[in-house]
Coordinates of C-alpha atoms in Angstrom, one line a residue:
X1 CA 69.1 66.3 -14.3
X2 CA 68.3 63.6 -17.0
X3 CA 65.8 61.1 -17.0
X4 CA 68.4 58.3 -16.7
X5 CA 70.3 59.3 -14.0
X6 CA 66.8 60.0 -11.8
X7 CA 65.5 56.4 -12.8
X8 CA 69.3 55.1 -11.5
X9 CA 68.8 57.2 -8.2
X10 CA 65.4 55.9 -8.0
X11 CA 66.4 52.3 -8.2
X12 CA 69.3 52.4 -6.0
X13 CA 67.0 54.5 -3.1
X14 CA 63.7 52.7 -3.1
X15 CA 64.6 48.9 -4.4
X16 CA 65.6 46.5 -2.3
X17 CA 67.8 43.4 -3.7
X18 CA 67.9 39.9 -2.2
X19 CA 69.6 36.7 -3.2
X20 CA 68.1 34.0 -4.9
X21 CA 67.8 30.7 -3.0
X22 CA 66.9 27.1 -4.1
X23 CA 65.1 24.6 -2.5
X24 CA 66.9 21.0 -2.8
X25 CA 65.2 18.2 -1.9
X26 CA 67.8 15.9 -1.3
X27 CA 67.9 14.0 2.4
X28 CA 71.5 12.9 2.4
X29 CA 72.7 16.7 1.9
X30 CA 69.9 17.8 4.2
X31 CA 71.5 15.5 6.9
X32 CA 74.9 16.6 6.4
X33 CA 73.5 20.2 6.7
X34 CA 71.9 19.9 9.9
X35 CA 74.8 18.1 11.2
X36 CA 77.3 21.0 10.5
X37 CA 74.6 23.5 12.2
X38 CA 74.3 21.2 15.6
X39 CA 78.0 21.5 15.9
X40 CA 78.4 24.7 14.9
X41 CA 75.7 25.4 17.5
X42 CA 77.0 23.3 20.0
X43 CA 80.5 25.1 20.0
X44 CA 78.7 28.4 20.1
X45 CA 76.6 27.6 23.1
X46 CA 79.0 25.3 24.9
X47 CA 82.5 26.8 24.2
X48 CA 82.2 30.3 23.1
X49 CA 79.4 31.3 26.2
X50 CA 80.0 28.7 28.7
X51 CA 83.2 27.5 29.1
X52 CA 85.0 31.2 27.2
X53 CA 82.4 32.8 28.7
X54 CA 82.5 35.2 25.8
X55 CA 80.0 37.7 26.9
X56 CA 82.3 38.7 29.3
X57 CA 84.4 41.7 29.0
X58 CA 87.9 40.8 30.5
X59 CA 90.8 42.4 32.8
X60 CA 93.7 41.4 34.3
X61 CA 94.9 41.8 37.9
X62 CA 97.8 43.9 39.2
X63 CA 98.9 42.1 42.0
X64 CA 101.6 42.4 45.1
X65 CA 102.9 39.9 47.6
X66 CA 104.2 40.0 51.1
X67 CA 105.3 36.7 52.8
X68 CA 107.0 35.8 56.3
X69 CA 109.0 32.7 57.3
X70 CA 108.7 31.2 60.8
X71 CA 110.7 28.2 62.2
X72 CA 113.7 27.2 64.6
X73 CA 116.1 24.8 64.2
X74 CA 119.0 23.7 66.3
X75 CA 122.5 22.1 65.3
X76 CA 125.7 20.4 67.1
X77 CA 128.8 20.4 65.0
X78 CA 131.9 19.9 66.5
X79 CA 130.6 20.6 69.8
X80 CA 129.3 24.0 69.0
X81 CA 125.6 24.2 69.9
X82 CA 123.7 26.7 68.0
X83 CA 119.9 28.1 67.4
X84 CA 119.1 29.1 63.7
X85 CA 115.7 31.1 63.3
X86 CA 114.0 33.0 60.1
X87 CA 117.0 35.6 60.1
X88 CA 119.7 32.9 59.5
X89 CA 118.0 30.9 57.4
X90 CA 116.0 33.5 55.0
X91 CA 117.7 35.1 51.9
X92 CA 116.7 37.8 51.2
X93 CA 115.4 39.7 53.6
X94 CA 111.7 38.9 54.9
X95 CA 109.1 39.7 52.8
X96 CA 110.1 39.1 49.0
X97 CA 107.8 37.2 46.7
X98 CA 111.5 35.2 45.8
X99 CA 113.7 33.9 48.1
X100 CA 115.3 31.0 49.5
X101 CA 115.0 28.6 52.7
X102 CA 118.4 27.5 53.5
X103 CA 118.5 23.6 54.3
X104 CA 122.0 22.4 54.2
X105 CA 125.2 24.4 54.3
X106 CA 129.2 23.9 54.0
X107 CA 130.7 26.4 56.4
X108 CA 134.7 27.4 56.0
X109 CA 135.4 28.7 59.1
X110 CA 138.6 31.3 59.7
X111 CA 139.7 32.6 56.4
X112 CA 142.0 35.2 55.9
X113 CA 144.2 36.7 52.9
X114 CA 146.9 34.3 52.8
X115 CA 149.3 32.5 50.9
X116 CA 148.0 28.2 50.7
X117 CA 147.9 25.3 48.8
X118 CA 145.0 25.2 46.3
X119 CA 142.6 22.3 46.7
X120 CA 143.6 18.6 46.2
X121 CA 140.4 18.2 43.8
X122 CA 142.9 16.9 41.1
X123 CA 141.9 19.8 38.6
X124 CA 144.9 22.1 39.9
X125 CA 147.9 19.7 40.2
X126 CA 151.2 20.7 39.1
X127 CA 154.8 19.0 39.2
X128 CA 157.0 21.8 39.2
X129 CA 156.7 25.6 39.4
X130 CA 156.6 26.4 35.7
X131 CA 152.9 24.6 36.1
X132 CA 152.3 27.4 38.1
X133 CA 152.0 30.5 36.5
X134 CA 152.9 33.7 38.5
X135 CA 150.0 36.0 38.7
X136 CA 147.7 33.8 36.6
X137 CA 144.2 32.6 37.8
X138 CA 142.8 29.4 36.7
X139 CA 138.8 29.1 36.0
X140 CA 139.1 25.7 38.5
X141 CA 141.0 27.8 41.0
X142 CA 141.0 29.3 43.8
X143 CA 143.0 32.5 44.1
X144 CA 145.9 33.4 42.2
X145 CA 149.3 31.3 41.7
X146 CA 152.4 32.6 43.4
X147 CA 154.8 30.4 40.6
X148 CA 155.5 27.7 43.3
X149 CA 154.6 24.6 43.1
X150 CA 154.2 23.0 46.7
X151 CA 155.9 19.3 46.7
X152 CA 153.5 17.7 49.6
X153 CA 150.0 18.7 47.8
X154 CA 151.4 19.0 44.3
X155 CA 148.8 21.5 44.2
X156 CA 149.8 25.4 43.1
X157 CA 150.2 27.3 46.1
X158 CA 147.9 30.7 45.5
X159 CA 147.1 34.0 47.3
X160 CA 143.7 33.9 48.4
X161 CA 140.8 33.3 51.1
X162 CA 142.8 30.4 53.4
X163 CA 142.1 28.2 54.0
X164 CA 140.2 27.6 50.8
X165 CA 136.6 25.9 50.2
X166 CA 136.2 22.4 50.3
X167 CA 132.7 21.6 49.4
X168 CA 133.4 18.2 47.4
X169 CA 131.4 16.3 50.1
X170 CA 127.7 17.5 50.7
X171 CA 126.6 16.9 54.3
X172 CA 124.0 14.0 54.2
X173 CA 121.5 13.9 55.8
X174 CA 121.0 18.0 55.6
X175 CA 122.4 19.9 58.5
X176 CA 118.6 21.7 58.9
X177 CA 116.6 18.7 58.8
X178 CA 114.0 19.8 61.1
X179 CA 113.4 22.4 58.1
X180 CA 110.7 20.6 56.7
X181 CA 108.4 22.2 59.5
X182 CA 109.3 25.7 58.8
X183 CA 105.8 27.3 58.0
X184 CA 105.4 30.2 55.3
X185 CA 102.5 33.2 55.7
X186 CA 101.6 34.7 52.3
X187 CA 100.0 37.7 52.1
X188 CA 98.3 38.4 48.3
X189 CA 96.3 41.5 47.4
X190 CA 95.3 42.1 43.8
X191 CA 93.5 44.9 42.1
X192 CA 90.7 44.6 38.9
X193 CA 91.1 48.2 37.8
X194 CA 88.6 48.3 34.5
X195 CA 86.0 46.6 37.7
X196 CA 87.1 49.0 40.1
X197 CA 87.3 45.5 42.3
X198 CA 89.9 44.8 45.2
X199 CA 90.7 41.7 46.2
X200 CA 93.1 39.7 49.3
X201 CA 93.7 36.2 50.0
X202 CA 92.6 36.9 53.0
X203 CA 89.0 36.7 52.3
X204 CA 85.9 36.6 54.1
X205 CA 86.1 33.3 55.8
X206 CA 89.8 33.5 56.8
X207 CA 90.1 35.3 60.1
X208 CA 92.6 35.7 62.8
X209 CA 91.2 33.0 65.0
X210 CA 91.4 30.6 61.7
X211 CA 94.7 32.0 60.6
X212 CA 96.2 30.6 64.3
X213 CA 95.3 27.3 63.9
X214 CA 95.0 26.1 60.4
X215 CA 97.7 24.7 57.6
X216 CA 97.1 24.5 54.2
X217 CA 96.0 21.5 52.7
X218 CA 94.3 21.4 49.3
X219 CA 91.3 19.2 50.2
X220 CA 90.2 20.2 53.7
X221 CA 92.1 24.1 54.3
X222 CA 92.1 25.3 50.5
X223 CA 92.2 29.1 51.6
X224 CA 94.8 28.9 54.8
X225 CA 97.2 31.4 53.8
X226 CA 99.9 29.5 56.1
X227 CA 102.4 26.4 54.2
X228 CA 104.6 24.0 55.7
X229 CA 107.9 23.9 53.8
X230 CA 107.3 20.2 53.6
X231 CA 104.1 20.4 52.0
X232 CA 104.9 23.0 49.5
X233 CA 108.0 20.5 48.4
X234 CA 105.8 17.4 48.5
X235 CA 103.1 19.2 46.4
X236 CA 105.7 20.4 43.7
X237 CA 106.6 16.8 43.2
X238 CA 110.1 16.5 44.7
X239 CA 111.5 14.4 47.6
X240 CA 112.2 16.6 51.1
X241 CA 115.3 14.9 52.1
X242 CA 116.7 14.9 48.8
X243 CA 115.7 18.7 48.0
X244 CA 116.8 19.6 50.9
X245 CA 120.4 18.1 50.8
X246 CA 121.4 19.9 47.5
X247 CA 118.7 22.3 46.8
X248 CA 115.6 23.4 43.8
X249 CA 113.2 25.4 42.9
X250 CA 109.6 25.5 43.2
X251 CA 107.1 27.7 41.4
X252 CA 104.6 28.8 43.8
X253 CA 101.1 30.0 41.5
X254 CA 98.2 32.2 43.3
X255 CA 95.4 31.9 40.5
X256 CA 92.8 33.8 40.8
X257 CA 89.9 33.1 38.2
X258 CA 86.8 35.6 39.2
X259 CA 83.5 35.7 37.5
X260 CA 82.4 39.5 38.8
X261 CA 78.4 38.4 37.7
X262 CA 78.4 36.6 40.7
X263 CA 78.8 37.4 44.4
X264 CA 82.0 39.1 45.4
X265 CA 82.7 36.0 48.0
X266 CA 83.0 33.9 45.1
X267 CA 86.3 35.5 43.9
X268 CA 88.8 33.4 46.3
X269 CA 92.5 32.0 44.8
X270 CA 93.6 29.2 43.7
X271 CA 97.5 27.1 45.2
X272 CA 98.9 25.6 42.5
X273 CA 102.7 24.0 43.3
X274 CA 105.2 23.8 40.6
X275 CA 108.7 21.9 40.7
X276 CA 111.3 24.3 38.3
X277 CA 114.5 22.4 38.6
X278 CA 115.7 20.0 41.7
X279 CA 117.9 17.2 42.0
X280 CA 117.6 15.4 39.0
X281 CA 116.7 12.3 40.6
X282 CA 114.5 10.7 38.7
X283 CA 116.4 11.7 35.1
X284 CA 117.6 9.0 33.4
X285 CA 121.1 10.6 32.3
X286 CA 123.1 12.4 35.1
X287 CA 123.0 16.1 34.9
X288 CA 125.1 18.9 35.5
X289 CA 125.2 21.7 38.1
X290 CA 122.1 19.8 39.8
X291 CA 120.1 21.6 42.7
X292 CA 120.7 25.2 43.5
X293 CA 123.2 26.7 45.7
X294 CA 125.4 30.0 46.4
X295 CA 127.7 31.5 48.8
X296 CA 128.0 34.6 51.1
X297 CA 130.5 35.4 54.0
X298 CA 130.2 36.8 57.4
X299 CA 133.2 39.3 58.4
X300 CA 134.6 39.7 61.3
X301 CA 137.9 41.2 62.7
X302 CA 140.2 39.2 65.3
X303 CA 143.4 40.1 66.4
X304 CA 143.4 43.1 64.1
X305 CA 143.4 40.6 61.2
X306 CA 140.0 40.6 58.5
X307 CA 138.6 37.2 58.8
X308 CA 135.4 35.5 57.5
X309 CA 133.3 32.9 57.4
X310 CA 132.4 31.4 53.9
X311 CA 128.9 29.8 53.7
X312 CA 128.1 27.4 50.8
X313 CA 124.4 27.6 51.3
X314 CA 122.0 24.7 49.7
X315 CA 118.5 26.2 50.0
X316 CA 114.7 25.8 48.4
X317 CA 114.2 28.7 46.2
X318 CA 110.6 29.6 46.1
X319 CA 108.9 31.9 43.4
X320 CA 105.6 33.3 44.0
X321 CA 103.6 34.2 41.0
X322 CA 100.1 35.9 40.7
X323 CA 97.6 35.6 38.2
X324 CA 94.9 37.4 38.0
X325 CA 91.8 37.5 35.3
X326 CA 88.2 38.4 36.1
X327 CA 85.5 38.5 33.4
X328 CA 81.9 40.4 33.7
X329 CA 79.1 40.5 31.3
X330 CA 79.5 43.1 28.7
X331 CA 76.7 43.5 25.7
X332 CA 79.7 44.7 23.2
X333 CA 81.8 41.4 23.6
X334 CA 78.3 39.5 23.5
X335 CA 77.4 40.7 20.5
X336 CA 81.3 40.3 18.9
X337 CA 80.6 36.3 20.1
X338 CA 77.1 36.3 18.8
X339 CA 78.2 37.3 15.5
X340 CA 81.2 35.4 15.1
X341 CA 79.0 32.0 15.6
X342 CA 76.3 33.5 12.7
X343 CA 79.2 33.8 10.7
X344 CA 80.0 30.6 11.4
X345 CA 77.1 28.9 10.4
X346 CA 78.1 29.9 7.1
X347 CA 80.2 26.8 6.8
X348 CA 77.4 24.6 6.5
X349 CA 76.3 26.2 3.2
X350 CA 80.1 26.1 1.5
X351 CA 80.2 22.3 2.6
X352 CA 76.7 21.5 1.1
X353 CA 77.3 23.5 -2.3
X354 CA 80.1 21.4 -2.5
X355 CA 78.4 18.6 -2.2
X356 CA 75.2 19.4 -4.6
X357 CA 77.7 20.6 -7.0
X358 CA 80.7 18.3 -7.5
X359 CA 79.6 15.3 -5.7
X360 CA 76.1 13.6 -6.1
X361 CA 75.1 11.9 -9.0
X362 CA 72.8 14.8 -10.1
X363 CA 75.3 17.3 -10.0
X364 CA 74.6 18.9 -13.7
X365 CA 71.4 19.4 -12.7
X366 CA 71.6 21.5 -9.3
X367 CA 73.9 23.0 -11.3
X368 CA 71.7 24.7 -13.8
X369 CA 69.0 25.7 -10.8
X370 CA 71.6 27.3 -8.9
X371 CA 73.2 29.4 -11.5
X372 CA 71.5 31.2 -14.2
X373 CA 73.6 31.3 -17.3
X374 CA 73.7 34.2 -19.9
X375 CA 75.2 35.0 -23.5
X376 CA 77.9 37.2 -23.8
X377 CA 76.2 40.7 -25.0
X378 CA 79.4 41.4 -27.2
X379 CA 78.6 38.9 -29.4
X380 CA 75.5 39.4 -31.6
X381 CA 74.0 35.9 -32.8
X382 CA 73.3 35.2 -36.2
X383 CA 69.9 36.0 -37.8
X384 CA 67.6 33.6 -39.3
X385 CA 66.5 33.9 -42.7
X386 CA 63.2 35.6 -43.3
X387 CA 60.4 33.8 -44.9
X388 CA 60.8 35.8 -48.2
X389 CA 64.5 35.0 -48.2
X390 CA 64.0 31.5 -48.2
X391 CA 61.5 31.6 -51.0
X392 CA 63.9 33.3 -53.3
X393 CA 65.3 31.4 -55.7
X394 CA 68.8 30.5 -56.0
X395 CA 71.1 30.0 -58.8

């Protein structure tokens, strides 16, 4: 091996290089540097470690929700007395995490497939049979037109479920006004797979005797899994009488934010309520299609003729959403957070260098102290004349 190569390898393996540092005695720049460093330190300790818990490994939960609605309502419509229970006013069947509680309705009883006049609502008027195209269907209509204009109603005759539904007048007050006192039971289970932790909203302090008597309240009973429908609507920011009349939607969030460095009993749910859409009562401009409603029918046979009762249901749609997040100490995210924090400390050096090199009065002096200038090796400096050459006579 050539001697030059040996020297290069020896220098590479057995010599250590360190950056050159210049100690600058400038009070203003020093104070600025310390302020920036203290700000970075406060950010690392306060935000990264204490608030964001940068020393935690994080896992999100897999959750399931089971619900059960209870309550009774009594109605007397046109002398017909009826009791309504959960099997009548909850859609779909019990147990879903998204469901509708009926609070008001418009019933069209005894419909059968026949010919009848269109609804007199000003949308489907006619003067002659020519205004009613046979076999055609208008988007605002309720059936297929027969081609005949009925003079006494000035509407087209249609083939449809007759008599047609008249939903122009929504019952006010709501028919099922006592729905305010319905109760909702929520059973929620979550799993943090990374930490092998399974939790339920029926935590250690929630036993059967407590469930039999409690009712959720954010201050007095924040862990009670039984909610009054009127309270859910109030906590979401809606007015019960108005939303019960035309319907609306509410989001119920079950939020789990667990620090698994502590005892597992401190991993508890927090319930939050959000009004998704409702009556628009507080809107400055009137909006179309306010509230929430849908239709369903109950079919039966009478005198060998198929009939139905059409129900236009107004209700409160409740969507239950589970958000689970758990953290536990882990050395890898801890070292990552520390490393990123140390890297941010370099901001102070960059800022102070900019101040020294471009803004302070003695910037040229500091540039000479910080940087070492060398000549271009390709440019050969001119040699001075020797003493003998100086003594040579000139012509």
